[in-house]
Amino acid sequence: MTTYLIRGARIVDGDPTDLIIRDGVIAETGPNLTGGPGAEVIDADGLVALPGLVDLHTHLREPGREDAETVESGSRAAALGGYTAVCAMANTSPVADTAGVVEQVWRLGRTAGLVDVQPIGAVTVGLGGEQLAELGAMADSAAQVRIFSDDGHCVADPRLMRRALEYVRAFDGVIAQHAEEPRLTDGAQMHEGITSARLGLPGWPAVAEEAIIARDVLLAEHVGARLHVCHVSTAGSVEILRWAKARGIAVTAEVTPHHLLLTDTRADGYDPVFKVNPPLRTGADVDALQAALVDGVIDVVATDHAPHAVQDKECEWPYARPGMLGLETALSVVWLAVGHRLGWDGVAERLSRAPARIAGLTEHGHDPAPGRAATFTLVDPAARWTVDPAGLASRSRNTPYAGLDLPVRVVATFLRGEPTVVDGKAVR
Ligand SMILES: [Zn+2]
């Protein structure tokens, strides 16, 4: 393996230092280091070294929709975004509801070798919401699944949700809930409010999310199991989570970059690139989500990276699939929305350390330090860049940020001492 000497990076909020990476680990940090003969030198003057980012919520689309994304293309997009691990959602075709499918996804991730791909298992067979999937077999498989989710669908049946929580408690697993009471969102197209009324689109009310979160934190308390709430999108959800955490309930929550920045008024013009589930909400919701991420009621940022093929997205609003790309823009969008309030330490916590803890990914989420695996990303805090959909590594183009000028650029990413991104470009 190549030895690297990284010159003058700030580790999170620290002073500039050199780092030597040898045999996959950080061998040494300090001033004026020499890497020895053959060491490759990377000038990191002005750059910030963060622990490799960890995404709890990625749709890689393989198996089944390789026209929209593959494990490899999604892994490349992730590495370019500064990620070293992503958790792959189970709503593939076939659904990842057996040991066989989760092992397939896990192996595809290992073969691509650009990030660690950690499969999420389905809670119910075929995401059907009727019968528990083989949670134990997925946990015991080579993929060692610890997070289970029917994402895309809500586990709406409270008895099934209770049984799932009871089951995963045995191996410290967690149920990640897509909180959406389906009876309240039948036919919904966007957030229910002033804009939906004006545009004449059926609404997705905030209460459909909040009712499920309230129910599930009570179930988690009753069972004594861990609950994770996917893509929190409303101010009311934040208040329920605040109450649950104050009560000591084992609940964690994520927010997406797009819910931290964009509002439902983007639907004006009916451009389906802004159609997403849960929908973009109001400015007051965005303000509450930002504040909750800063104060820790929301634990992590997760992308909900949801690639879609052109024919599924570039059509009339009602027929378009919900979802947005996220991996390559997440860090920049988070910095734009709340960077000045989070600081680099807050970013490291919300985008790396906390998600790694929740997922049980013990090799990830550690600030670069001697003896640790060299799994980190180097970012340029002074850089600006303009999002060009054609320039993204994802196979899909459905980014809501096309043409937007964003702060912060990922310069390099390392996974166990091997660079996956150098000079802002994927190595393969
Ligand atoms: Zn979802």
Short mmCIF file of C-alpha atoms and ligand atoms in Angstrom, two decimals:
data_model
loop_
_atom_site.label_atom_id
_atom_site.label_comp_id
_atom_site.label_asym_id
_atom_site.label_seq_id
_atom_site.Cartn_x
_atom_site.Cartn_y
_atom_site.Cartn_z
CA MET A 1 0.00 0.00 0.00
CA THR A 2 1.13 3.53 -0.77
CA THR A 3 2.24 5.69 2.15
CA TYR A 4 0.71 9.18 2.15
CA LEU A 5 1.94 12.35 3.80
CA ILE A 6 -0.88 14.87 4.15
CA ARG A 7 0.45 18.33 4.87
CA GLY A 8 -1.27 20.97 6.95
CA ALA A 9 -4.85 19.73 7.38
CA ARG A 10 -6.98 20.83 10.30
CA ILE A 11 -8.54 17.76 11.97
CA VAL A 12 -12.13 18.92 12.52
CA ASP A 13 -11.62 22.14 14.55
CA GLY A 14 -7.95 21.59 15.42
CA ASP A 15 -4.78 23.42 14.38
CA PRO A 16 -3.10 22.51 11.07
CA THR A 17 -1.11 19.26 11.31
CA ASP A 18 0.57 16.71 9.08
CA LEU A 19 -0.73 13.14 8.89
CA ILE A 20 1.11 10.02 7.78
CA ILE A 21 -1.00 7.18 6.43
CA ARG A 22 0.72 3.83 6.31
CA ASP A 23 -0.70 0.31 5.86
CA GLY A 24 -4.26 1.63 6.00
CA VAL A 25 -3.98 3.39 9.32
CA ILE A 26 -3.01 6.85 10.49
CA ALA A 27 0.53 6.20 11.69
CA GLU A 28 1.34 9.64 13.01
CA THR A 29 0.05 13.20 13.31
CA GLY A 30 2.03 16.33 14.18
CA PRO A 31 4.03 19.21 12.72
CA ASN A 32 6.74 18.85 10.05
CA LEU A 33 6.48 15.10 9.49
CA THR A 34 8.36 13.27 6.73
CA GLY A 35 6.73 10.34 5.03
CA GLY A 36 9.94 8.57 4.04
CA PRO A 37 11.00 7.51 0.54
CA GLY A 38 8.15 6.78 -1.85
CA ALA A 39 5.54 8.59 0.22
CA GLU A 40 2.97 10.44 -1.81
CA VAL A 41 2.55 14.02 -0.57
CA ILE A 42 -0.86 15.71 -0.52
CA ASP A 43 -0.88 19.45 0.15
CA ALA A 44 -3.85 20.02 2.46
CA ASP A 45 -3.12 23.62 3.39
CA GLY A 46 -6.46 25.19 4.38
CA LEU A 47 -8.34 21.88 4.22
CA VAL A 48 -10.37 20.25 7.00
CA ALA A 49 -10.09 16.52 7.72
CA LEU A 50 -13.40 15.01 8.84
CA PRO A 51 -14.18 11.44 9.82
CA GLY A 52 -15.57 9.72 6.71
CA LEU A 53 -19.25 10.58 6.40
CA VAL A 54 -21.84 7.87 7.10
CA ASP A 55 -25.26 7.87 5.45
CA LEU A 56 -28.06 6.04 7.24
CA HIS A 57 -30.47 6.35 4.31
CA THR A 58 -29.35 5.64 0.73
CA HIS A 59 -31.32 4.10 -2.13
CA LEU A 60 -28.86 2.26 -4.40
CA ARG A 61 -31.59 0.67 -6.58
CA GLU A 62 -29.66 -2.57 -7.18
CA PRO A 63 -30.97 -5.21 -7.59
CA GLY A 64 -33.80 -4.30 -9.94
CA ARG A 65 -33.45 -0.72 -11.15
CA GLU A 66 -29.87 -0.59 -12.38
CA ASP A 67 -30.97 1.98 -14.98
CA ALA A 68 -31.42 4.46 -12.10
CA GLU A 69 -28.40 3.51 -9.96
CA THR A 70 -26.12 0.59 -9.16
CA VAL A 71 -24.25 -0.23 -5.99
CA GLU A 72 -21.10 0.86 -7.81
CA SER A 73 -22.41 4.18 -9.23
CA GLY A 74 -24.06 5.05 -5.93
CA SER A 75 -20.85 4.16 -4.08
CA ARG A 76 -18.91 6.48 -6.38
CA ALA A 77 -21.39 9.30 -5.77
CA ALA A 78 -21.06 8.68 -2.04
CA ALA A 79 -17.25 8.79 -2.06
CA LEU A 80 -17.37 12.05 -4.03
CA GLY A 81 -19.66 13.43 -1.34
CA GLY A 82 -17.14 12.55 1.38
CA TYR A 83 -18.85 9.33 2.50
CA THR A 84 -17.04 6.16 3.54
CA ALA A 85 -20.14 4.16 4.50
CA VAL A 86 -23.74 4.10 3.34
CA CYS A 87 -26.73 2.11 4.57
CA ALA A 88 -28.64 0.76 1.58
CA MET A 89 -32.42 0.81 1.89
CA ALA A 90 -34.35 -2.41 1.34
CA ASN A 91 -36.92 -1.29 -1.26
CA THR A 92 -35.12 -2.91 -4.18
CA SER A 93 -36.52 -5.50 -6.58
CA PRO A 94 -36.43 -8.12 -5.20
CA VAL A 95 -36.90 -6.53 -1.80
CA ALA A 96 -34.00 -7.03 0.63
CA ASP A 97 -36.10 -9.15 2.98
CA THR A 98 -33.96 -12.31 3.08
CA ALA A 99 -30.39 -13.21 4.01
CA GLY A 100 -29.75 -13.94 0.32
CA VAL A 101 -30.61 -10.46 -0.96
CA VAL A 102 -28.85 -8.53 1.83
CA GLU A 103 -25.71 -10.64 1.27
CA GLN A 104 -25.91 -9.91 -2.46
CA VAL A 105 -26.00 -6.15 -1.83
CA TRP A 106 -23.22 -6.41 0.75
CA ARG A 107 -21.01 -8.35 -1.70
CA LEU A 108 -21.68 -5.87 -4.52
CA GLY A 109 -20.54 -3.12 -2.14
CA ARG A 110 -17.35 -4.98 -1.28
CA THR A 111 -16.62 -5.55 -4.98
CA ALA A 112 -17.12 -1.87 -5.82
CA GLY A 113 -14.84 -1.06 -2.87
CA LEU A 114 -15.53 2.68 -2.83
CA VAL A 115 -17.50 2.87 0.43
CA ASP A 116 -18.68 0.27 2.92
CA VAL A 117 -22.22 -0.65 1.85
CA GLN A 118 -24.24 -1.80 4.86
CA PRO A 119 -27.58 -3.30 3.80
CA ILE A 120 -30.76 -2.42 5.66
CA GLY A 121 -33.22 -5.31 5.86
CA ALA A 122 -36.96 -5.03 5.26
CA VAL A 123 -39.19 -5.24 8.32
CA THR A 124 -41.98 -7.07 6.49
CA VAL A 125 -42.01 -9.56 3.65
CA GLY A 126 -41.98 -7.70 0.33
CA LEU A 127 -42.57 -4.43 2.24
CA GLY A 128 -46.14 -5.69 2.34
CA GLY A 129 -46.79 -4.64 5.93
CA GLU A 130 -48.41 -7.95 6.83
CA GLN A 131 -45.81 -10.49 7.86
CA LEU A 132 -42.45 -10.01 9.59
CA ALA A 133 -39.47 -10.72 7.34
CA GLU A 134 -36.62 -13.04 8.40
CA LEU A 135 -35.02 -10.45 10.67
CA GLY A 136 -32.89 -12.96 12.56
CA ALA A 137 -31.56 -14.61 9.41
CA MET A 138 -30.57 -11.21 8.00
CA ALA A 139 -28.88 -10.30 11.29
CA ASP A 140 -26.94 -13.60 11.27
CA SER A 141 -25.96 -13.31 7.58
CA ALA A 142 -22.59 -12.15 6.29
CA ALA A 143 -24.15 -8.68 5.98
CA GLN A 144 -24.83 -8.60 9.76
CA VAL A 145 -27.91 -6.43 9.35
CA ARG A 146 -28.74 -4.25 12.37
CA ILE A 147 -31.11 -1.67 10.86
CA PHE A 148 -34.48 -2.78 9.52
CA SER A 149 -36.85 -0.55 7.56
CA ASP A 150 -39.76 -0.75 5.15
CA ASP A 151 -38.76 2.72 3.93
CA GLY A 152 -40.90 3.95 1.11
CA HIS A 153 -43.70 2.44 3.18
CA CYS A 154 -44.66 2.89 6.81
CA VAL A 155 -44.99 -0.10 9.14
CA ALA A 156 -48.53 1.08 9.74
CA ASP A 157 -49.90 -1.88 11.75
CA PRO A 158 -49.11 -1.12 15.41
CA ARG A 159 -49.08 -4.79 16.41
CA LEU A 160 -46.55 -5.62 13.69
CA MET A 161 -44.42 -2.62 14.70
CA ARG A 162 -44.49 -3.81 18.29
CA ARG A 163 -43.38 -7.31 17.28
CA ALA A 164 -40.58 -5.95 15.10
CA LEU A 165 -39.28 -3.82 17.98
CA GLU A 166 -39.43 -6.84 20.31
CA TYR A 167 -37.57 -9.00 17.81
CA VAL A 168 -34.62 -6.67 17.13
CA ARG A 169 -34.14 -5.86 20.81
CA ALA A 170 -32.48 -9.28 21.21
CA PHE A 171 -29.49 -8.29 19.04
CA ASP A 172 -29.51 -4.52 19.67
CA GLY A 173 -31.05 -3.88 16.30
CA VAL A 174 -33.09 -0.83 15.42
CA ILE A 175 -36.28 -0.26 13.45
CA ALA A 176 -36.03 2.76 11.13
CA GLN A 177 -39.54 3.98 10.52
CA HIS A 178 -40.80 5.90 7.49
CA ALA A 179 -43.47 7.71 9.50
CA GLU A 180 -46.54 8.13 7.29
CA GLU A 181 -50.04 7.10 8.34
CA PRO A 182 -51.21 5.80 4.95
CA ARG A 183 -54.88 6.46 5.58
CA LEU A 184 -54.07 10.18 5.89
CA THR A 185 -51.91 10.43 2.76
CA ASP A 186 -53.96 8.49 0.23
CA GLY A 187 -53.36 10.20 -3.13
CA ALA A 188 -51.16 12.90 -1.58
CA GLN A 189 -48.89 14.84 -3.91
CA MET A 190 -47.26 17.51 -1.73
CA HIS A 191 -47.40 19.14 1.72
CA GLU A 192 -50.97 19.98 2.75
CA GLY A 193 -51.11 23.73 3.18
CA ILE A 194 -51.58 27.05 1.46
CA THR A 195 -49.43 26.13 -1.54
CA SER A 196 -51.18 22.79 -2.17
CA ALA A 197 -54.55 24.54 -2.01
CA ARG A 198 -53.39 27.16 -4.52
CA LEU A 199 -51.86 24.57 -6.88
CA GLY A 200 -54.79 22.18 -6.58
CA LEU A 201 -52.65 19.21 -5.57
CA PRO A 202 -53.86 16.72 -2.91
CA GLY A 203 -52.10 17.34 0.41
CA TRP A 204 -49.85 15.21 2.68
CA PRO A 205 -50.68 16.60 6.15
CA ALA A 206 -48.01 17.00 8.84
CA VAL A 207 -50.21 15.03 11.24
CA ALA A 208 -49.74 11.87 9.13
CA GLU A 209 -46.06 11.90 10.14
CA GLU A 210 -46.54 13.15 13.69
CA ALA A 211 -49.22 10.59 14.59
CA ILE A 212 -46.92 7.69 13.68
CA ILE A 213 -43.90 9.15 15.49
CA ALA A 214 -46.00 9.68 18.63
CA ARG A 215 -47.29 6.11 18.45
CA ASP A 216 -43.87 4.62 17.78
CA VAL A 217 -41.97 6.39 20.55
CA LEU A 218 -44.60 5.03 22.96
CA LEU A 219 -44.21 1.54 21.49
CA ALA A 220 -40.41 1.80 21.76
CA GLU A 221 -40.76 2.81 25.40
CA HIS A 222 -43.20 0.00 26.11
CA VAL A 223 -40.99 -2.62 24.46
CA GLY A 224 -37.66 -1.18 25.59
CA ALA A 225 -36.23 -1.23 22.07
CA ARG A 226 -34.47 1.26 19.79
CA LEU A 227 -36.44 3.29 17.29
CA HIS A 228 -34.95 5.46 14.55
CA VAL A 229 -37.18 7.95 12.75
CA CYS A 230 -36.37 8.50 9.07
CA HIS A 231 -36.47 11.92 7.35
CA VAL A 232 -38.26 14.01 10.01
CA SER A 233 -39.97 16.85 8.18
CA THR A 234 -42.27 18.84 10.50
CA ALA A 235 -41.99 21.15 13.49
CA GLY A 236 -44.56 19.03 15.31
CA SER A 237 -42.41 15.91 14.88
CA VAL A 238 -39.52 17.78 16.49
CA GLU A 239 -41.65 18.55 19.56
CA ILE A 240 -42.69 14.89 19.93
CA LEU A 241 -39.05 13.78 19.64
CA ARG A 242 -37.99 16.40 22.17
CA TRP A 243 -40.59 15.06 24.61
CA ALA A 244 -39.60 11.43 23.98
CA LYS A 245 -35.90 12.09 24.49
CA ALA A 246 -36.54 14.05 27.69
CA ARG A 247 -38.47 11.02 28.90
CA GLY A 248 -35.49 8.76 28.19
CA ILE A 249 -36.99 6.82 25.30
CA ALA A 250 -34.35 5.22 23.02
CA VAL A 251 -35.23 7.14 19.88
CA THR A 252 -32.94 8.72 17.30
CA ALA A 253 -33.92 10.78 14.29
CA GLU A 254 -32.60 11.98 10.97
CA VAL A 255 -33.30 14.96 8.73
CA THR A 256 -32.43 15.23 5.04
CA PRO A 257 -30.40 18.06 3.51
CA HIS A 258 -33.39 19.05 1.34
CA HIS A 259 -35.72 19.38 4.32
CA LEU A 260 -33.13 21.69 5.91
CA LEU A 261 -33.12 24.04 2.91
CA LEU A 262 -36.14 23.83 0.60
CA THR A 263 -39.82 24.67 1.18
CA ASP A 264 -43.10 23.55 -0.37
CA THR A 265 -43.29 26.75 -2.45
CA ARG A 266 -40.82 25.03 -4.83
CA ALA A 267 -43.78 23.02 -6.12
CA ASP A 268 -44.98 26.23 -7.74
CA GLY A 269 -44.26 25.60 -11.42
CA TYR A 270 -44.99 21.89 -11.02
CA ASP A 271 -41.36 20.83 -11.57
CA PRO A 272 -41.37 17.21 -10.33
CA VAL A 273 -37.71 17.42 -9.32
CA PHE A 274 -39.11 18.96 -6.12
CA LYS A 275 -41.50 16.06 -5.51
CA VAL A 276 -40.28 14.00 -2.57
CA ASN A 277 -41.69 11.87 0.25
CA PRO A 278 -42.11 13.19 2.91
CA PRO A 279 -42.80 16.39 1.00
CA LEU A 280 -41.00 19.71 1.31
CA ARG A 281 -42.71 21.61 4.13
CA THR A 282 -43.11 25.26 5.19
CA GLY A 283 -40.49 27.81 6.18
CA ALA A 284 -41.51 27.38 9.83
CA ASP A 285 -40.85 23.64 9.57
CA VAL A 286 -37.44 24.28 7.98
CA ASP A 287 -36.57 26.66 10.82
CA ALA A 288 -37.60 24.06 13.43
CA LEU A 289 -35.64 21.27 11.72
CA GLN A 290 -32.51 23.42 11.52
CA ALA A 291 -32.80 24.33 15.22
CA ALA A 292 -33.42 20.69 16.18
CA LEU A 293 -30.33 19.52 14.29
CA VAL A 294 -28.23 22.15 16.01
CA ASP A 295 -29.57 21.41 19.51
CA GLY A 296 -29.39 17.61 19.02
CA VAL A 297 -33.07 16.65 19.14
CA ILE A 298 -32.40 15.46 15.60
CA ASP A 299 -29.27 13.31 15.77
CA VAL A 300 -28.12 12.99 12.18
CA VAL A 301 -28.36 14.18 8.62
CA ALA A 302 -29.22 11.35 6.23
CA THR A 303 -29.48 11.94 2.50
CA ASP A 304 -32.48 9.81 1.40
CA HIS A 305 -30.53 9.72 -1.90
CA ALA A 306 -33.28 8.56 -4.26
CA PRO A 307 -32.15 8.25 -7.87
CA HIS A 308 -34.86 7.92 -10.52
CA ALA A 309 -34.62 7.23 -14.24
CA VAL A 310 -35.61 10.07 -16.58
CA GLN A 311 -38.97 8.53 -17.53
CA ASP A 312 -39.94 8.21 -13.87
CA LYS A 313 -39.11 11.82 -13.01
CA GLU A 314 -39.39 14.04 -16.08
CA CYS A 315 -43.14 13.74 -16.51
CA GLU A 316 -46.22 15.47 -15.13
CA TRP A 317 -46.10 16.05 -11.36
CA PRO A 318 -48.81 13.52 -10.39
CA TYR A 319 -47.05 10.70 -12.29
CA ALA A 320 -43.49 11.47 -11.15
CA ARG A 321 -41.84 9.25 -8.56
CA PRO A 322 -40.96 11.01 -5.29
CA GLY A 323 -37.28 11.43 -4.46
CA MET A 324 -34.12 13.44 -4.99
CA LEU A 325 -30.41 12.79 -5.38
CA GLY A 326 -28.44 13.65 -2.27
CA LEU A 327 -25.05 12.02 -1.80
CA GLU A 328 -22.86 14.40 -3.81
CA THR A 329 -24.43 17.61 -2.48
CA ALA A 330 -25.26 16.72 1.15
CA LEU A 331 -22.24 18.22 2.89
CA SER A 332 -22.46 21.45 0.89
CA VAL A 333 -26.21 21.82 1.42
CA VAL A 334 -25.89 21.17 5.17
CA TRP A 335 -23.11 23.74 5.37
CA LEU A 336 -25.20 26.26 3.43
CA ALA A 337 -28.22 25.67 5.69
CA VAL A 338 -26.66 25.37 9.16
CA GLY A 339 -22.87 25.30 8.82
CA HIS A 340 -22.28 28.51 10.75
CA ARG A 341 -24.35 27.14 13.65
CA LEU A 342 -22.97 23.58 13.65
CA GLY A 343 -19.29 24.25 13.01
CA TRP A 344 -17.03 21.43 11.79
CA ASP A 345 -17.35 19.52 15.05
CA GLY A 346 -21.13 19.60 14.72
CA VAL A 347 -20.89 18.44 11.12
CA ALA A 348 -18.58 15.57 12.14
CA GLU A 349 -21.06 14.57 14.85
CA ARG A 350 -24.24 14.77 12.75
CA LEU A 351 -22.87 13.32 9.49
CA SER A 352 -20.35 10.76 10.78
CA ARG A 353 -20.03 9.93 14.47
CA ALA A 354 -23.73 9.74 15.35
CA PRO A 355 -24.85 7.79 12.28
CA ALA A 356 -21.95 5.34 12.75
CA ARG A 357 -23.05 4.75 16.36
CA ILE A 358 -26.70 4.25 15.39
CA ALA A 359 -25.77 1.77 12.65
CA GLY A 360 -23.19 -0.02 14.81
CA LEU A 361 -20.48 0.65 12.20
CA THR A 362 -17.58 0.58 14.63
CA GLU A 363 -14.91 1.13 11.96
CA HIS A 364 -16.50 4.46 11.03
CA GLY A 365 -17.24 7.72 12.76
CA HIS A 366 -13.82 8.31 14.34
CA ASP A 367 -11.89 11.56 13.99
CA PRO A 368 -8.50 10.98 12.33
CA ALA A 369 -6.00 10.04 15.07
CA PRO A 370 -2.90 7.86 15.35
CA GLY A 371 -3.79 4.17 15.35
CA ARG A 372 -7.19 4.72 13.77
CA ALA A 373 -8.08 3.37 10.34
CA ALA A 374 -7.39 6.04 7.71
CA THR A 375 -11.08 6.49 6.89
CA PHE A 376 -11.70 10.19 6.46
CA THR A 377 -12.46 12.96 4.01
CA LEU A 378 -10.60 16.18 3.23
CA VAL A 379 -12.81 19.16 2.46
CA ASP A 380 -12.04 22.67 1.24
CA PRO A 381 -14.14 25.06 3.34
CA ALA A 382 -13.32 28.01 1.08
CA ALA A 383 -14.28 26.38 -2.23
CA ARG A 384 -17.50 27.10 -4.09
CA TRP A 385 -18.97 25.05 -6.92
CA THR A 386 -22.02 25.02 -9.14
CA VAL A 387 -24.14 21.89 -9.35
CA ASP A 388 -24.21 20.47 -12.89
CA PRO A 389 -26.52 17.45 -13.07
CA ALA A 390 -24.57 16.06 -16.05
CA GLY A 391 -21.39 16.11 -13.99
CA LEU A 392 -22.71 13.95 -11.15
CA ALA A 393 -21.51 10.36 -10.72
CA SER A 394 -25.02 9.06 -10.05
CA ARG A 395 -26.72 7.34 -12.98
CA SER A 396 -29.72 9.62 -12.43
CA ARG A 397 -30.05 13.38 -12.81
CA ASN A 398 -32.85 14.29 -10.38
CA THR A 399 -31.02 16.84 -8.26
CA PRO A 400 -33.09 19.80 -7.03
CA TYR A 401 -29.92 21.92 -6.87
CA ALA A 402 -29.08 22.21 -10.60
CA GLY A 403 -27.30 25.51 -11.20
CA LEU A 404 -27.08 26.33 -7.51
CA ASP A 405 -23.82 27.80 -6.22
CA LEU A 406 -22.78 25.82 -3.12
CA PRO A 407 -20.05 26.22 -0.49
CA VAL A 408 -17.51 23.51 0.54
CA ARG A 409 -15.97 20.94 -1.76
CA VAL A 410 -14.76 17.42 -1.05
CA VAL A 411 -11.14 17.24 -2.20
CA ALA A 412 -10.17 13.70 -1.20
CA THR A 413 -11.70 10.68 0.54
CA PHE A 414 -9.82 7.74 2.06
CA LEU A 415 -11.24 4.34 2.97
CA ARG A 416 -8.85 2.34 5.20
CA GLY A 417 -5.84 4.10 3.71
CA GLU A 418 -6.88 3.80 0.06
CA PRO A 419 -7.95 6.97 -1.70
CA THR A 420 -11.38 6.75 -3.35
CA VAL A 421 -11.39 10.43 -4.34
CA VAL A 422 -8.34 12.54 -5.23
CA ASP A 423 -8.40 16.19 -6.38
CA GLY A 424 -12.20 16.08 -6.26
CA LYS A 425 -12.36 13.16 -8.75
CA ALA A 426 -13.19 9.52 -8.15
CA VAL A 427 -10.14 7.28 -8.57
CA ARG A 428 -12.19 4.77 -10.57
ZN ZN B 1 -38.86 7.20 3.34
#
